[in-house]
Short mmCIF file of C-alpha atoms in Angstrom, two decimals:
data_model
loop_
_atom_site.label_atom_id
_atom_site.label_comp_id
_atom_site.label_asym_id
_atom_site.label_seq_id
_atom_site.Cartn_x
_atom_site.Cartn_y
_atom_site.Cartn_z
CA UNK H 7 0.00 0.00 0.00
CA UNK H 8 2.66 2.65 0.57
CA UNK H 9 3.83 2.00 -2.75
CA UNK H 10 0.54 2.75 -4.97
CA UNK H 11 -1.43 4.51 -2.32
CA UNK H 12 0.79 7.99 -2.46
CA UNK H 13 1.10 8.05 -6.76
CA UNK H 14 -2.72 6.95 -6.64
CA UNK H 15 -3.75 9.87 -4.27
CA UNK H 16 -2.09 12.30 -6.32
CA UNK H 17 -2.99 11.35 -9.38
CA UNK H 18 -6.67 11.93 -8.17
CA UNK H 19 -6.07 15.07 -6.86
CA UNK H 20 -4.22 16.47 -10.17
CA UNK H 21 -7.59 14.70 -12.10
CA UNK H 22 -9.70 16.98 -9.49
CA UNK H 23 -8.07 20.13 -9.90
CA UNK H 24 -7.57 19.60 -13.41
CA UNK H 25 -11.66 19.46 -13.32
CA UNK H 26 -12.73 22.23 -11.44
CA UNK H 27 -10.17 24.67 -12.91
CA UNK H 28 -11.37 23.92 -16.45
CA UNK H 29 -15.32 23.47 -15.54
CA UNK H 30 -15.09 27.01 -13.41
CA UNK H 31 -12.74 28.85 -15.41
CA UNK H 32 -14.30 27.71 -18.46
CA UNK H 33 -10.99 27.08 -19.83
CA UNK H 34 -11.66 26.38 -24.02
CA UNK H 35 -11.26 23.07 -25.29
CA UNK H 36 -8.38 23.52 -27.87
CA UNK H 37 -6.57 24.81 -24.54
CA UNK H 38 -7.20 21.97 -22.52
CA UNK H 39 -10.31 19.91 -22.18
CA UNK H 40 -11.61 18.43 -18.60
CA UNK H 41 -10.87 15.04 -17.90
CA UNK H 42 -14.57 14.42 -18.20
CA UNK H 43 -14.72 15.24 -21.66
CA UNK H 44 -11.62 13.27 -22.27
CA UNK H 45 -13.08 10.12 -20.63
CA UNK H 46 -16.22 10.68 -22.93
CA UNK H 47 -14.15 11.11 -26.26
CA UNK H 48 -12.31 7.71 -24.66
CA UNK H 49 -15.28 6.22 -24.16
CA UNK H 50 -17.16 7.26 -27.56
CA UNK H 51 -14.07 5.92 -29.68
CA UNK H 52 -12.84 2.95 -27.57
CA UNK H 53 -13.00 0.64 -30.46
CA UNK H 54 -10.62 3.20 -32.50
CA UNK H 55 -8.20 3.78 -29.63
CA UNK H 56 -7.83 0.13 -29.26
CA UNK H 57 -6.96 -0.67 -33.36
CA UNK H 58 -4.55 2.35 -33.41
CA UNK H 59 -3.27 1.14 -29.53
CA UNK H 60 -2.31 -2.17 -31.25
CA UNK H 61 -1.03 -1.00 -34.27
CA UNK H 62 1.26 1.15 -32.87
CA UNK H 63 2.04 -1.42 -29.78
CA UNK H 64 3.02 -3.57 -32.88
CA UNK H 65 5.61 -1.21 -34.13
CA UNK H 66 7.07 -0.81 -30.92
CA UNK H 67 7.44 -4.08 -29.81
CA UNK H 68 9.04 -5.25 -32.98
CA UNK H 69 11.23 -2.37 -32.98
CA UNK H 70 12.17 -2.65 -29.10
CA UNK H 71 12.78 -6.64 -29.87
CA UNK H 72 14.89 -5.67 -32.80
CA UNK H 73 17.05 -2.89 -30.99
CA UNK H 74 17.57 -5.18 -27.95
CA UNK H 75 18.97 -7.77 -29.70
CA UNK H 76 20.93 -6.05 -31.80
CA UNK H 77 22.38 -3.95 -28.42
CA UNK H 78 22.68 -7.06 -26.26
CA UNK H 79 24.86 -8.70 -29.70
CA UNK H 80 27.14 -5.76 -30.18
CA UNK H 81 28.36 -4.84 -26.67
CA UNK H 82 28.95 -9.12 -26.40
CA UNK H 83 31.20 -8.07 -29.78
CA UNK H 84 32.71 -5.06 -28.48
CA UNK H 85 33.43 -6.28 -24.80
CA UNK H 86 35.15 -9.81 -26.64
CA UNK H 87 37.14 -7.17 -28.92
CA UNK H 88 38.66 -4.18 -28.66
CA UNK H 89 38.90 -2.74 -31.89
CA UNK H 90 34.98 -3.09 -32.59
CA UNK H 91 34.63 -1.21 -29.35
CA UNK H 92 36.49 1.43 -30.47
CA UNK H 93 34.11 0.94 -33.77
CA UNK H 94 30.43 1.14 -32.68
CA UNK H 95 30.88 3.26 -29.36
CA UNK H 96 30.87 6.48 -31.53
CA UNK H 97 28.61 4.91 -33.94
CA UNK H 98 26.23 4.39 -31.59
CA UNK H 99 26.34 7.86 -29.40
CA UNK H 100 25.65 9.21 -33.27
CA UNK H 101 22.30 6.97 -33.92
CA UNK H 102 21.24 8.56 -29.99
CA UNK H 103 22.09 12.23 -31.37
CA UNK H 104 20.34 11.55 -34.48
CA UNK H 105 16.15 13.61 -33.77
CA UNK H 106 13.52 11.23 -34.53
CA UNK H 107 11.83 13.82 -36.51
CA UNK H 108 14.99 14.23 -39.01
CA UNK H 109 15.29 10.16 -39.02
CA UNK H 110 11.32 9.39 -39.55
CA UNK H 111 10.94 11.60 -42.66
CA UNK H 112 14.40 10.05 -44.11
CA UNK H 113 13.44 6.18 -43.66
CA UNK H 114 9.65 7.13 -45.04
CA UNK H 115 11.63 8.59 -48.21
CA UNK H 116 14.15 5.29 -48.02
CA UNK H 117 11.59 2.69 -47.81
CA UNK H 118 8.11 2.39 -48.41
CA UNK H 119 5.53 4.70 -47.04
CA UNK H 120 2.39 1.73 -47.55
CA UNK H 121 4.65 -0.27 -44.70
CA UNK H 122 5.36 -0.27 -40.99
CA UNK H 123 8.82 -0.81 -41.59
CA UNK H 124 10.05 2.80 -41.68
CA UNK H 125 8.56 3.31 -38.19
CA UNK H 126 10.09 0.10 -36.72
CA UNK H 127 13.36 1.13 -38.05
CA UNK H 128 13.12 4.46 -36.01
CA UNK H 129 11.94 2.97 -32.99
CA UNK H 130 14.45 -0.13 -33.23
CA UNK H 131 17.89 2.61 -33.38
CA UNK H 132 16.21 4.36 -30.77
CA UNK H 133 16.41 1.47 -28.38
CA UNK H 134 19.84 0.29 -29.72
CA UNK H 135 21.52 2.78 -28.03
CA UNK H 136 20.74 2.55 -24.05
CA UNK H 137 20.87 -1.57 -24.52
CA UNK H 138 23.83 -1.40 -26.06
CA UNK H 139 25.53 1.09 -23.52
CA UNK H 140 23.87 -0.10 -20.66
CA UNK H 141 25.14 -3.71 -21.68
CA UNK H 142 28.72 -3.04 -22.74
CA UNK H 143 29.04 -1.57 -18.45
CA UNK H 144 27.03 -4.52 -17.39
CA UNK H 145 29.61 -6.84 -19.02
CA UNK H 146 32.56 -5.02 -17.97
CA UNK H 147 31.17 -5.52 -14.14
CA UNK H 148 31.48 -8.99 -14.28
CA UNK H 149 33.86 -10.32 -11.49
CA UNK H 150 37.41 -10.84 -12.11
CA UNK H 151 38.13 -13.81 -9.84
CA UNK H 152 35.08 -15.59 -11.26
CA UNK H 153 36.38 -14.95 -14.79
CA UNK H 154 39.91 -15.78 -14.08
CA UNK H 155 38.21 -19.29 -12.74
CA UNK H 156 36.44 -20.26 -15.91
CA UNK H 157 39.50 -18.98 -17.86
CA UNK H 158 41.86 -21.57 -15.92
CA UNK H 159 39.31 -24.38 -16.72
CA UNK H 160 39.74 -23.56 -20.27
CA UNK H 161 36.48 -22.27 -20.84
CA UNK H 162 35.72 -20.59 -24.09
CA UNK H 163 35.00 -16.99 -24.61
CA UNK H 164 30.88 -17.29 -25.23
CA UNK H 165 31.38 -19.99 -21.91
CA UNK H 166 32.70 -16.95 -20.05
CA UNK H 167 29.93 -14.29 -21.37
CA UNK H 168 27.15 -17.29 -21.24
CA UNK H 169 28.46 -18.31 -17.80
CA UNK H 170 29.60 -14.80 -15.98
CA UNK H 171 29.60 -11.86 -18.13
CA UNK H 172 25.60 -11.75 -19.45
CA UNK H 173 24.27 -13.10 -15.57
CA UNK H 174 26.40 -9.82 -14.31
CA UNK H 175 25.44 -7.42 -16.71
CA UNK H 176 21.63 -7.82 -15.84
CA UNK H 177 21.00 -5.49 -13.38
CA UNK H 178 22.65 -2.57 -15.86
CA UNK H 179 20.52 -4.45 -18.79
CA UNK H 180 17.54 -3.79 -17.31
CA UNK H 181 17.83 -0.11 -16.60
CA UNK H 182 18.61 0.44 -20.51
CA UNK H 183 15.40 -1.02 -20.75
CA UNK H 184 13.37 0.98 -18.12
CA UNK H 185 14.27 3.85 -20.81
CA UNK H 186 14.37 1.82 -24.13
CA UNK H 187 10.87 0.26 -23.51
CA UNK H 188 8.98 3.26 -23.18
CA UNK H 189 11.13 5.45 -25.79
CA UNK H 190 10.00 2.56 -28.68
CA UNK H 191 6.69 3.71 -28.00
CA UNK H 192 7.72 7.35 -28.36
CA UNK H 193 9.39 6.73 -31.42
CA UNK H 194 6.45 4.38 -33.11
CA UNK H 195 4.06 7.11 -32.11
CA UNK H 196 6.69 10.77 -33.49
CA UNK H 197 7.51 8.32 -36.75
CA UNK H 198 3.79 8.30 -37.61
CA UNK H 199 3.65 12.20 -37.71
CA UNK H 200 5.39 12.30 -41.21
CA UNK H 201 3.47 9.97 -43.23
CA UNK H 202 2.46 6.61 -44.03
CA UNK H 203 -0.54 4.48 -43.11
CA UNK H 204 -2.81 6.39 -40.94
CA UNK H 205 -3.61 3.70 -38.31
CA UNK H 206 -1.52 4.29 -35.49
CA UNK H 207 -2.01 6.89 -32.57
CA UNK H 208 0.12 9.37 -33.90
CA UNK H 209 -1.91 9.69 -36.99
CA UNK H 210 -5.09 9.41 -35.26
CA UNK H 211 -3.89 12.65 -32.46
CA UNK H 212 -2.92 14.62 -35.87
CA UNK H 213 -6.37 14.23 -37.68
CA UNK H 214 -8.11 14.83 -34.08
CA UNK H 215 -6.36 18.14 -33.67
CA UNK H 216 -6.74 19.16 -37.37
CA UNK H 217 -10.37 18.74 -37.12
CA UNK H 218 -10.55 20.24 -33.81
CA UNK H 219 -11.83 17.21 -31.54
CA UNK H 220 -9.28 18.41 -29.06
CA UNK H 221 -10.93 15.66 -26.23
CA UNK H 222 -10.56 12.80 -28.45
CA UNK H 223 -6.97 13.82 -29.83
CA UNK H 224 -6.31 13.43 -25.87
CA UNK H 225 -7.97 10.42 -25.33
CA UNK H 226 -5.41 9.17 -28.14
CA UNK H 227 -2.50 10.81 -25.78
CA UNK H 228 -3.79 9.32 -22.59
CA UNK H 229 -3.98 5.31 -24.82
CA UNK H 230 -0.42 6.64 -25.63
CA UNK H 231 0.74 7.18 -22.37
CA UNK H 232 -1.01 4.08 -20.99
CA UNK H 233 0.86 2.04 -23.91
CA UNK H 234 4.22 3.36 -22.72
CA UNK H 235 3.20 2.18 -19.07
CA UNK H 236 2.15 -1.45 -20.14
CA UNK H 237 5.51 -1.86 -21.77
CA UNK H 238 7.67 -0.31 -18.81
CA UNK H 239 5.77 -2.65 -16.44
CA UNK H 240 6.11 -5.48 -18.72
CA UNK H 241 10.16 -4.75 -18.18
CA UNK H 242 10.02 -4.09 -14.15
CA UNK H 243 8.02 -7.63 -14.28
CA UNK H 244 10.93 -9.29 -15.93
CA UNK H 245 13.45 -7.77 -14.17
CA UNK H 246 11.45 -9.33 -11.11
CA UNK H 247 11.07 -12.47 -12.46
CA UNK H 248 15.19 -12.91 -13.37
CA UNK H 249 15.62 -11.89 -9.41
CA UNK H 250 13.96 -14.80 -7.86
CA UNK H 251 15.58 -16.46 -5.34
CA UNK H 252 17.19 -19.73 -6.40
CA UNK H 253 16.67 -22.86 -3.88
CA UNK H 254 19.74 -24.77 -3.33
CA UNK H 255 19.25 -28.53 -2.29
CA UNK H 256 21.98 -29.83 -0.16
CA UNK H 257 22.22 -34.24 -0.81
CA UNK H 258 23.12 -35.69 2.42
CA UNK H 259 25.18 -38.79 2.42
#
């Protein structure tokens, strides 16, 4: 309880001043709308929200699959060697510096507009960059004695990472993804401002706003915003799951 109670008190008391300042006020829609109209726009267009939810859930996930496999694969590479180190570290700090809204238009231009692709491109670099940085330090934490062990049994180099080096780096793995999780739905949602099929909730808060349904345009931000929650819990539940306590049986003789 003193974990949800405190967010869950304040988050009703934001709702309720949010209400009464817009209701007495009378604060103009294209401003900000009350909640209550909000929940009414959500409720009107649930069946929308939900297709563009899930198409734009599907974008993300694929992407945020994508980028964390390609992160987790090149910091094993660039931990094992040197030289590719030296390689994709400033490769990689240049996909982070690179704005989504420069990248989106490019890959739409690239590829084809009639496909998701260009969209799970932009959310997949997005995520490449904390997994793989966040990795390459977990890796690096790994202890020396234990490594030094499995080196003097003549373990390989994947037996060391499988072994010692990926168990270590988990902890650091999963804060990349306590920012890469929710950024792929960022990026999904920003890449589907600049064209392309108009099913996902970035289309579908455009075309609100340009025909001035300013309560349903939020009721696409607040599906956004609960999307980007589902997937960051998704992550904390994982990272809880990989933390369970392991039983050790002792055999008597």
């Amino acid at each position: 309880m003193r974990t949800w109670l405190p967010p869950l008190l304040v988050g009703v008391a934001i709702l309720g001043l949010w209400q009464v300042l817009t209701v007495a006020a009378g604060v103009p829609s294209f401003l900000l709308p009350s909640p209550s109209a909000i929940a009414e726009a959500f409720g009107d267009n649930r069946s929308g929200i939900l297709d563009a939810t899930i198409a734009t859930g599907r974008n993300a996930l694929i992407g945020l699959l994508v980028g964390i496999a390609a992160g987790i694969a090149a910091a094993i590479v660039a931990v094992r060697f040197r030289v590719v180190d030296g390689l994709l570290g400033p490769l990689a700090a240049a996909a982070a510096a690179v704005p989504i809204v420069a990248l989106a238009p490019l890959l739409n231009s690239l590829y084809s507009s009639t496909t998701d692709l260009p969209r799970r491109m932009v959310a997949a670099i997005v995520v490449f960059f904390p997994v793989y940085v966040s990795t390459v330090k977990g890796l690096r934490q790994a202890p020396r004695v234990h490594v030094d062990l499995m080196t003097s049994y003549a373990a390989t180099g994947w037996q060391v990472t499988r072994a010692i080096r990926l168990p270590a780096a988990l902890p650091h793995l999963f804060t990349g993804l306590r920012i890469a999780a929710p950024g792929a739905v960022i990026a999904a949602i920003i890449a589907e401002y600049f064209g392309g099929l108009q099913h996902g909730l970035g289309s579908r808060i455009i075309s609100a706003a340009a025909n001035t349904a300013y309560p349903r345009a939020w009721a696409y931000v607040i599906a956004a915003m609960l999307l980007g929650l589902l997937f960051l819990a998704a992550v904390v539940v994982a990272e809880q799951l990989t933390r369970r306590p392991r039983t050790i049986s002792w055999r008597s003789k």
